[in-house]
């Protein structure tokens, strides 16, 4: 690392300490200080306000358990919500009450988080923050109103269980707007390691021992000494996996990348007819991989980001961070095409087949020129007028300085690591501005539970946004959903290694 960078890092750290001290004073004087917990009356009141006349009760059952999955030419022992990964597709209408009974048949405790849904706090599924863990052999009933239409997903909020086969999609339909697509495909992207010789827990162990998450060989090893010298710096990505769009692009090299639970060698097939307008709902359920997606021979029109509508914009490819969802439409051509999810900054990709007629499927790794043409990211999008966050004076600001050390594999927000951070205090009714400041050389997809923020300056509504190395990015939200809300990096290895805090309502 150059002396200049080093000085910048040190200066940044000093600045942060100052800011944190001020923040502490401010929140003492401005908040009476008691946390609005998941059991608070305000949480139940917010739920009552969400209930809609005519809302139905939609029930489902999830049974997380050990299973053997066929990924397409490869069989793995793993954990999943049933016989497949992704798990069951859950579907409701905005205003419905979703009741999901979870029957934990795993050998360990678990939880289910409803990613992106602005739900009641006590149903958010974060052990230690909103509920107790669901013990092995125990059951838990999640029951909450789904207020907003869109593409969401569910996964455990327990350790690195998400990097097993424990994930599924939740679609919330808009009773007022069925959309004009002729068909719909749900396309779930994942990076896969479980059952191939290492479990995600072993990957995490190896990262903590200073490896690269893949045992003795490792892209980061040469940089570890450097990372250990300076707690404000981060080597993630330097000398490791790199992307021109994201900088340091991950810590873990995966043997497989999946589309709808299948490898590129024996891919899933998406059927349609020439001329049909198809809506594709992309979900990145990966744990350490951003995906660049494209459909050979087609351009896509992006219509939604993290469930919320955006001004439609057409593109060749789209970059999707972990936890992000994008809906696109495209008009199908006649033939057989590759839908690819290239592991950004890594080697390998997922692939599916788009088929509207006879012909041979493209080979795994087939060239798709769209991948290297125009690539859109979340911050390139603008909201439709109906979901634009109204302009308002900001009542409360919080900085979230993102940093880490690869040597000890510790990741922090404002120099603090979960579960011991000072929470980000807010009061009900405030306009809150969060400023993510990435002081590491790696990208972090930052996710806020229970709210859909707006990217500053009239940007899209989202709940998960990629913050690139050394970038500062602001988002605004209205504090209208009382409770304690996990706020973290959706790189699950980072979150599990400290990069998590809470947005904490105070009363
Ligand atoms: Cu999918 Cu706390 O997140
Ligand atoms: Cu991260």
PDB file of N, CA, C and O in Angstrom, residues 348-403:
ATOM      1  N   UNK A 348     -16.067 -18.369 -13.910  1.00  0.00           N
ATOM      2  CA  UNK A 348     -17.207 -19.281 -13.891  1.00  0.00           C
ATOM      3  C   UNK A 348     -18.504 -18.538 -14.079  1.00  0.00           C
ATOM      4  O   UNK A 348     -18.568 -17.315 -13.959  1.00  0.00           O
ATOM      5  N   UNK A 349     -19.531 -19.291 -14.387  1.00  0.00           N
ATOM      6  CA  UNK A 349     -20.837 -18.683 -14.585  1.00  0.00           C
ATOM      7  C   UNK A 349     -21.948 -19.707 -14.459  1.00  0.00           C
ATOM      8  O   UNK A 349     -21.736 -20.901 -14.602  1.00  0.00           O
ATOM      9  N   UNK A 350     -23.134 -19.172 -14.207  1.00  0.00           N
ATOM     10  CA  UNK A 350     -24.328 -19.980 -14.297  1.00  0.00           C
ATOM     11  C   UNK A 350     -24.916 -19.797 -15.684  1.00  0.00           C
ATOM     12  O   UNK A 350     -24.633 -18.824 -16.377  1.00  0.00           O
ATOM     13  N   UNK A 351     -25.740 -20.734 -16.079  1.00  0.00           N
ATOM     14  CA  UNK A 351     -26.345 -20.642 -17.407  1.00  0.00           C
ATOM     15  C   UNK A 351     -27.662 -21.405 -17.415  1.00  0.00           C
ATOM     16  O   UNK A 351     -27.795 -22.435 -16.771  1.00  0.00           O
ATOM     17  N   UNK A 352     -28.632 -20.847 -18.127  1.00  0.00           N
ATOM     18  CA  UNK A 352     -29.879 -21.562 -18.377  1.00  0.00           C
ATOM     19  C   UNK A 352     -30.148 -21.467 -19.867  1.00  0.00           C
ATOM     20  O   UNK A 352     -29.488 -20.715 -20.583  1.00  0.00           O
ATOM     21  N   UNK A 353     -31.135 -22.240 -20.329  1.00  0.00           N
ATOM     22  CA  UNK A 353     -31.477 -22.248 -21.748  1.00  0.00           C
ATOM     23  C   UNK A 353     -32.823 -21.567 -21.919  1.00  0.00           C
ATOM     24  O   UNK A 353     -33.780 -21.889 -21.213  1.00  0.00           O
ATOM     25  N   UNK A 354     -32.882 -20.614 -22.849  1.00  0.00           N
ATOM     26  CA  UNK A 354     -34.138 -19.989 -23.223  1.00  0.00           C
ATOM     27  C   UNK A 354     -34.545 -20.609 -24.557  1.00  0.00           C
ATOM     28  O   UNK A 354     -33.823 -20.500 -25.553  1.00  0.00           O
ATOM     29  N   UNK A 355     -35.694 -21.275 -24.563  1.00  0.00           N
ATOM     30  CA  UNK A 355     -36.070 -22.035 -25.761  1.00  0.00           C
ATOM     31  C   UNK A 355     -37.458 -21.633 -26.257  1.00  0.00           C
ATOM     32  O   UNK A 355     -38.442 -21.719 -25.531  1.00  0.00           O
ATOM     33  N   UNK A 356     -37.523 -21.195 -27.510  1.00  0.00           N
ATOM     34  CA  UNK A 356     -38.822 -20.909 -28.125  1.00  0.00           C
ATOM     35  C   UNK A 356     -39.033 -21.761 -29.361  1.00  0.00           C
ATOM     36  O   UNK A 356     -40.036 -21.607 -30.064  1.00  0.00           O
ATOM     37  N   UNK A 357     -38.107 -22.656 -29.671  1.00  0.00           N
ATOM     38  CA  UNK A 357     -38.240 -23.502 -30.853  1.00  0.00           C
ATOM     39  C   UNK A 357     -37.240 -24.632 -30.778  1.00  0.00           C
ATOM     40  O   UNK A 357     -36.527 -24.768 -29.782  1.00  0.00           O
ATOM     41  N   UNK A 358     -37.220 -25.451 -31.831  1.00  0.00           N
ATOM     42  CA  UNK A 358     -36.290 -26.585 -31.832  1.00  0.00           C
ATOM     43  C   UNK A 358     -34.858 -26.107 -32.027  1.00  0.00           C
ATOM     44  O   UNK A 358     -34.624 -24.956 -32.373  1.00  0.00           O
ATOM     45  N   UNK A 359     -33.920 -26.994 -31.791  1.00  0.00           N
ATOM     46  CA  UNK A 359     -32.521 -26.640 -32.009  1.00  0.00           C
ATOM     47  C   UNK A 359     -31.688 -27.059 -30.819  1.00  0.00           C
ATOM     48  O   UNK A 359     -32.219 -27.379 -29.761  1.00  0.00           O
ATOM     49  N   UNK A 360     -30.395 -27.070 -31.037  1.00  0.00           N
ATOM     50  CA  UNK A 360     -29.497 -27.501 -29.960  1.00  0.00           C
ATOM     51  C   UNK A 360     -29.309 -26.394 -28.939  1.00  0.00           C
ATOM     52  O   UNK A 360     -29.223 -25.227 -29.292  1.00  0.00           O
ATOM     53  N   UNK A 361     -29.236 -26.783 -27.693  1.00  0.00           N
ATOM     54  CA  UNK A 361     -28.985 -25.799 -26.628  1.00  0.00           C
ATOM     55  C   UNK A 361     -27.555 -25.286 -26.759  1.00  0.00           C
ATOM     56  O   UNK A 361     -26.658 -26.041 -27.139  1.00  0.00           O
ATOM     57  N   UNK A 362     -27.337 -24.032 -26.457  1.00  0.00           N
ATOM     58  CA  UNK A 362     -25.965 -23.511 -26.461  1.00  0.00           C
ATOM     59  C   UNK A 362     -25.108 -24.306 -25.475  1.00  0.00           C
ATOM     60  O   UNK A 362     -25.607 -24.756 -24.441  1.00  0.00           O
ATOM     61  N   UNK A 363     -23.832 -24.476 -25.798  1.00  0.00           N
ATOM     62  CA  UNK A 363     -22.950 -25.196 -24.889  1.00  0.00           C
ATOM     63  C   UNK A 363     -22.694 -24.354 -23.635  1.00  0.00           C
ATOM     64  O   UNK A 363     -22.821 -23.136 -23.664  1.00  0.00           O
ATOM     65  N   UNK A 364     -22.314 -25.053 -22.563  1.00  0.00           N
ATOM     66  CA  UNK A 364     -21.904 -24.329 -21.355  1.00  0.00           C
ATOM     67  C   UNK A 364     -20.735 -23.430 -21.731  1.00  0.00           C
ATOM     68  O   UNK A 364     -19.808 -23.851 -22.414  1.00  0.00           O
ATOM     69  N   UNK A 365     -20.797 -22.187 -21.326  1.00  0.00           N
ATOM     70  CA  UNK A 365     -19.715 -21.261 -21.641  1.00  0.00           C
ATOM     71  C   UNK A 365     -19.842 -20.617 -23.011  1.00  0.00           C
ATOM     72  O   UNK A 365     -18.950 -19.892 -23.457  1.00  0.00           O
ATOM     73  N   UNK A 366     -20.964 -20.855 -23.708  1.00  0.00           N
ATOM     74  CA  UNK A 366     -21.165 -20.256 -25.030  1.00  0.00           C
ATOM     75  C   UNK A 366     -21.004 -18.736 -24.940  1.00  0.00           C
ATOM     76  O   UNK A 366     -21.376 -18.110 -23.951  1.00  0.00           O
ATOM     77  N   UNK A 367     -20.444 -18.169 -26.002  1.00  0.00           N
ATOM     78  CA  UNK A 367     -20.188 -16.733 -25.997  1.00  0.00           C
ATOM     79  C   UNK A 367     -21.503 -15.954 -26.053  1.00  0.00           C
ATOM     80  O   UNK A 367     -22.372 -16.236 -26.877  1.00  0.00           O
ATOM     81  N   UNK A 368     -21.634 -14.965 -25.170  1.00  0.00           N
ATOM     82  CA  UNK A 368     -22.822 -14.106 -25.172  1.00  0.00           C
ATOM     83  C   UNK A 368     -22.316 -12.659 -25.182  1.00  0.00           C
ATOM     84  O   UNK A 368     -21.843 -12.138 -24.177  1.00  0.00           O
ATOM     85  N   UNK A 369     -22.391 -12.037 -26.353  1.00  0.00           N
ATOM     86  CA  UNK A 369     -21.797 -10.701 -26.520  1.00  0.00           C
ATOM     87  C   UNK A 369     -22.457  -9.656 -25.628  1.00  0.00           C
ATOM     88  O   UNK A 369     -21.821  -8.682 -25.226  1.00  0.00           O
ATOM     89  N   UNK A 370     -23.740  -9.846 -25.331  1.00  0.00           N
ATOM     90  CA  UNK A 370     -24.463  -8.858 -24.512  1.00  0.00           C
ATOM     91  C   UNK A 370     -23.786  -8.624 -23.154  1.00  0.00           C
ATOM     92  O   UNK A 370     -23.922  -7.554 -22.568  1.00  0.00           O
ATOM     93  N   UNK A 371     -23.078  -9.641 -22.656  1.00  0.00           N
ATOM     94  CA  UNK A 371     -22.448  -9.514 -21.334  1.00  0.00           C
ATOM     95  C   UNK A 371     -21.457  -8.372 -21.257  1.00  0.00           C
ATOM     96  O   UNK A 371     -21.219  -7.806 -20.186  1.00  0.00           O
ATOM     97  N   UNK A 372     -20.831  -8.076 -22.380  1.00  0.00           N
ATOM     98  CA  UNK A 372     -19.750  -7.075 -22.368  1.00  0.00           C
ATOM     99  C   UNK A 372     -20.165  -5.790 -23.079  1.00  0.00           C
ATOM    100  O   UNK A 372     -19.347  -4.948 -23.388  1.00  0.00           O
ATOM    101  N   UNK A 373     -21.443  -5.646 -23.358  1.00  0.00           N
ATOM    102  CA  UNK A 373     -21.912  -4.373 -23.914  1.00  0.00           C
ATOM    103  C   UNK A 373     -22.340  -3.466 -22.772  1.00  0.00           C
ATOM    104  O   UNK A 373     -21.628  -3.282 -21.803  1.00  0.00           O
ATOM    105  N   UNK A 374     -23.548  -2.958 -22.853  1.00  0.00           N
ATOM    106  CA  UNK A 374     -24.015  -2.012 -21.818  1.00  0.00           C
ATOM    107  C   UNK A 374     -24.430  -2.777 -20.564  1.00  0.00           C
ATOM    108  O   UNK A 374     -25.269  -3.680 -20.632  1.00  0.00           O
ATOM    109  N   UNK A 375     -23.858  -2.420 -19.424  1.00  0.00           N
ATOM    110  CA  UNK A 375     -24.177  -3.092 -18.157  1.00  0.00           C
ATOM    111  C   UNK A 375     -24.766  -2.078 -17.179  1.00  0.00           C
ATOM    112  O   UNK A 375     -24.132  -1.080 -16.865  1.00  0.00           O
ATOM    113  N   UNK A 376     -25.973  -2.325 -16.719  1.00  0.00           N
ATOM    114  CA  UNK A 376     -26.627  -1.412 -15.768  1.00  0.00           C
ATOM    115  C   UNK A 376     -26.428  -1.874 -14.333  1.00  0.00           C
ATOM    116  O   UNK A 376     -26.392  -3.073 -14.054  1.00  0.00           O
ATOM    117  N   UNK A 377     -26.347  -0.906 -13.414  1.00  0.00           N
ATOM    118  CA  UNK A 377     -26.349  -1.173 -11.976  1.00  0.00           C
ATOM    119  C   UNK A 377     -27.510  -0.417 -11.339  1.00  0.00           C
ATOM    120  O   UNK A 377     -28.033   0.532 -11.933  1.00  0.00           O
ATOM    121  N   UNK A 378     -27.849  -0.787 -10.121  1.00  0.00           N
ATOM    122  CA  UNK A 378     -28.965  -0.157  -9.407  1.00  0.00           C
ATOM    123  C   UNK A 378     -28.954   1.369  -9.438  1.00  0.00           C
ATOM    124  O   UNK A 378     -29.977   2.003  -9.696  1.00  0.00           O
ATOM    125  N   UNK A 379     -27.799   1.990  -9.142  1.00  0.00           N
ATOM    126  CA  UNK A 379     -27.777   3.458  -9.110  1.00  0.00           C
ATOM    127  C   UNK A 379     -28.029   4.121 -10.468  1.00  0.00           C
ATOM    128  O   UNK A 379     -28.227   5.334 -10.523  1.00  0.00           O
ATOM    129  N   UNK A 380     -28.039   3.348 -11.556  1.00  0.00           N
ATOM    130  CA  UNK A 380     -28.352   3.923 -12.869  1.00  0.00           C
ATOM    131  C   UNK A 380     -29.853   4.117 -13.063  1.00  0.00           C
ATOM    132  O   UNK A 380     -30.273   4.700 -14.061  1.00  0.00           O
ATOM    133  N   UNK A 381     -30.649   3.611 -12.141  1.00  0.00           N
ATOM    134  CA  UNK A 381     -32.101   3.599 -12.353  1.00  0.00           C
ATOM    135  C   UNK A 381     -32.779   4.758 -11.645  1.00  0.00           C
ATOM    136  O   UNK A 381     -32.279   5.291 -10.662  1.00  0.00           O
ATOM    137  N   UNK A 382     -33.950   5.145 -12.165  1.00  0.00           N
ATOM    138  CA  UNK A 382     -34.752   6.173 -11.501  1.00  0.00           C
ATOM    139  C   UNK A 382     -36.141   5.597 -11.206  1.00  0.00           C
ATOM    140  O   UNK A 382     -36.632   4.738 -11.932  1.00  0.00           O
ATOM    141  N   UNK A 383     -36.767   6.083 -10.131  1.00  0.00           N
ATOM    142  CA  UNK A 383     -38.064   5.513  -9.740  1.00  0.00           C
ATOM    143  C   UNK A 383     -39.178   6.043 -10.646  1.00  0.00           C
ATOM    144  O   UNK A 383     -39.059   7.121 -11.215  1.00  0.00           O
ATOM    145  N   UNK A 384     -40.262   5.307 -10.739  1.00  0.00           N
ATOM    146  CA  UNK A 384     -41.465   5.867 -11.362  1.00  0.00           C
ATOM    147  C   UNK A 384     -42.017   6.926 -10.399  1.00  0.00           C
ATOM    148  O   UNK A 384     -41.725   6.905  -9.202  1.00  0.00           O
ATOM    149  N   UNK A 385     -42.842   7.816 -10.942  1.00  0.00           N
ATOM    150  CA  UNK A 385     -43.304   8.925 -10.098  1.00  0.00           C
ATOM    151  C   UNK A 385     -44.085   8.411  -8.892  1.00  0.00           C
ATOM    152  O   UNK A 385     -44.029   8.981  -7.805  1.00  0.00           O
ATOM    153  N   UNK A 386     -44.790   7.296  -9.054  1.00  0.00           N
ATOM    154  CA  UNK A 386     -45.616   6.774  -7.973  1.00  0.00           C
ATOM    155  C   UNK A 386     -44.836   6.326  -6.748  1.00  0.00           C
ATOM    156  O   UNK A 386     -45.401   6.239  -5.656  1.00  0.00           O
ATOM    157  N   UNK A 387     -43.558   5.994  -6.895  1.00  0.00           N
ATOM    158  CA  UNK A 387     -42.799   5.494  -5.744  1.00  0.00           C
ATOM    159  C   UNK A 387     -41.602   6.384  -5.406  1.00  0.00           C
ATOM    160  O   UNK A 387     -40.745   6.005  -4.614  1.00  0.00           O
ATOM    161  N   UNK A 388     -41.564   7.559  -6.014  1.00  0.00           N
ATOM    162  CA  UNK A 388     -40.481   8.486  -5.680  1.00  0.00           C
ATOM    163  C   UNK A 388     -40.642   8.935  -4.228  1.00  0.00           C
ATOM    164  O   UNK A 388     -41.740   9.281  -3.789  1.00  0.00           O
ATOM    165  N   UNK A 389     -39.557   8.901  -3.474  1.00  0.00           N
ATOM    166  CA  UNK A 389     -39.633   9.352  -2.078  1.00  0.00           C
ATOM    167  C   UNK A 389     -39.789  10.871  -2.095  1.00  0.00           C
ATOM    168  O   UNK A 389     -38.957  11.569  -2.667  1.00  0.00           O
ATOM    169  N   UNK A 390     -40.889  11.398  -1.484  1.00  0.00           N
ATOM    170  CA  UNK A 390     -41.096  12.847  -1.537  1.00  0.00           C
ATOM    171  C   UNK A 390     -39.908  13.599  -0.933  1.00  0.00           C
ATOM    172  O   UNK A 390     -39.286  13.104   0.003  1.00  0.00           O
ATOM    173  N   UNK A 391     -39.638  14.775  -1.461  1.00  0.00           N
ATOM    174  CA  UNK A 391     -38.548  15.577  -0.905  1.00  0.00           C
ATOM    175  C   UNK A 391     -38.927  16.076   0.475  1.00  0.00           C
ATOM    176  O   UNK A 391     -40.082  16.423   0.724  1.00  0.00           O
ATOM    177  N   UNK A 392     -37.944  16.132   1.326  1.00  0.00           N
ATOM    178  CA  UNK A 392     -38.206  16.488   2.711  1.00  0.00           C
ATOM    179  C   UNK A 392     -36.885  16.813   3.382  1.00  0.00           C
ATOM    180  O   UNK A 392     -35.840  16.309   2.958  1.00  0.00           O
ATOM    181  N   UNK A 393     -36.960  17.603   4.418  1.00  0.00           N
ATOM    182  CA  UNK A 393     -35.741  17.914   5.162  1.00  0.00           C
ATOM    183  C   UNK A 393     -35.299  16.668   5.927  1.00  0.00           C
ATOM    184  O   UNK A 393     -36.121  15.955   6.492  1.00  0.00           O
ATOM    185  N   UNK A 394     -33.999  16.429   5.918  1.00  0.00           N
ATOM    186  CA  UNK A 394     -33.463  15.267   6.630  1.00  0.00           C
ATOM    187  C   UNK A 394     -33.384  15.586   8.121  1.00  0.00           C
ATOM    188  O   UNK A 394     -32.833  16.599   8.526  1.00  0.00           O
ATOM    189  N   UNK A 395     -33.967  14.710   8.944  1.00  0.00           N
ATOM    190  CA  UNK A 395     -33.963  14.925  10.393  1.00  0.00           C
ATOM    191  C   UNK A 395     -32.773  14.270  11.071  1.00  0.00           C
ATOM    192  O   UNK A 395     -32.366  14.671  12.150  1.00  0.00           O
ATOM    193  N   UNK A 396     -32.284  13.217  10.472  1.00  0.00           N
ATOM    194  CA  UNK A 396     -31.283  12.407  11.175  1.00  0.00           C
ATOM    195  C   UNK A 396     -30.313  11.835  10.148  1.00  0.00           C
ATOM    196  O   UNK A 396     -30.732  11.328   9.113  1.00  0.00           O
ATOM    197  N   UNK A 397     -29.025  11.962  10.442  1.00  0.00           N
ATOM    198  CA  UNK A 397     -28.016  11.418   9.528  1.00  0.00           C
ATOM    199  C   UNK A 397     -27.148  10.415  10.269  1.00  0.00           C
ATOM    200  O   UNK A 397     -26.811  10.625  11.430  1.00  0.00           O
ATOM    201  N   UNK A 398     -26.797   9.358   9.565  1.00  0.00           N
ATOM    202  CA  UNK A 398     -25.825   8.416  10.111  1.00  0.00           C
ATOM    203  C   UNK A 398     -24.818   8.045   9.035  1.00  0.00           C
ATOM    204  O   UNK A 398     -25.207   7.755   7.906  1.00  0.00           O
ATOM    205  N   UNK A 399     -23.562   8.058   9.399  1.00  0.00           N
ATOM    206  CA  UNK A 399     -22.532   7.518   8.516  1.00  0.00           C
ATOM    207  C   UNK A 399     -22.319   6.053   8.858  1.00  0.00           C
ATOM    208  O   UNK A 399     -22.371   5.676  10.034  1.00  0.00           O
ATOM    209  N   UNK A 400     -22.090   5.260   7.832  1.00  0.00           N
ATOM    210  CA  UNK A 400     -21.697   3.870   8.055  1.00  0.00           C
ATOM    211  C   UNK A 400     -20.392   3.649   7.307  1.00  0.00           C
ATOM    212  O   UNK A 400     -20.393   3.506   6.082  1.00  0.00           O
ATOM    213  N   UNK A 401     -19.294   3.668   8.053  1.00  0.00           N
ATOM    214  CA  UNK A 401     -17.987   3.505   7.430  1.00  0.00           C
ATOM    215  C   UNK A 401     -17.660   2.012   7.386  1.00  0.00           C
ATOM    216  O   UNK A 401     -17.632   1.339   8.420  1.00  0.00           O
ATOM    217  N   UNK A 402     -17.443   1.529   6.173  1.00  0.00           N
ATOM    218  CA  UNK A 402     -17.260   0.093   5.952  1.00  0.00           C
ATOM    219  C   UNK A 402     -15.780  -0.212   5.808  1.00  0.00           C
ATOM    220  O   UNK A 402     -15.097   0.386   4.979  1.00  0.00           O
ATOM    221  N   UNK A 403     -15.289  -1.113   6.632  1.00  0.00           N
ATOM    222  CA  UNK A 403     -13.865  -1.442   6.574  1.00  0.00           C
ATOM    223  C   UNK A 403     -13.666  -2.888   6.998  1.00  0.00           C
ATOM    224  O   UNK A 403     -14.587  -3.537   7.504  1.00  0.00           O
TER     225      UNK A 403
END
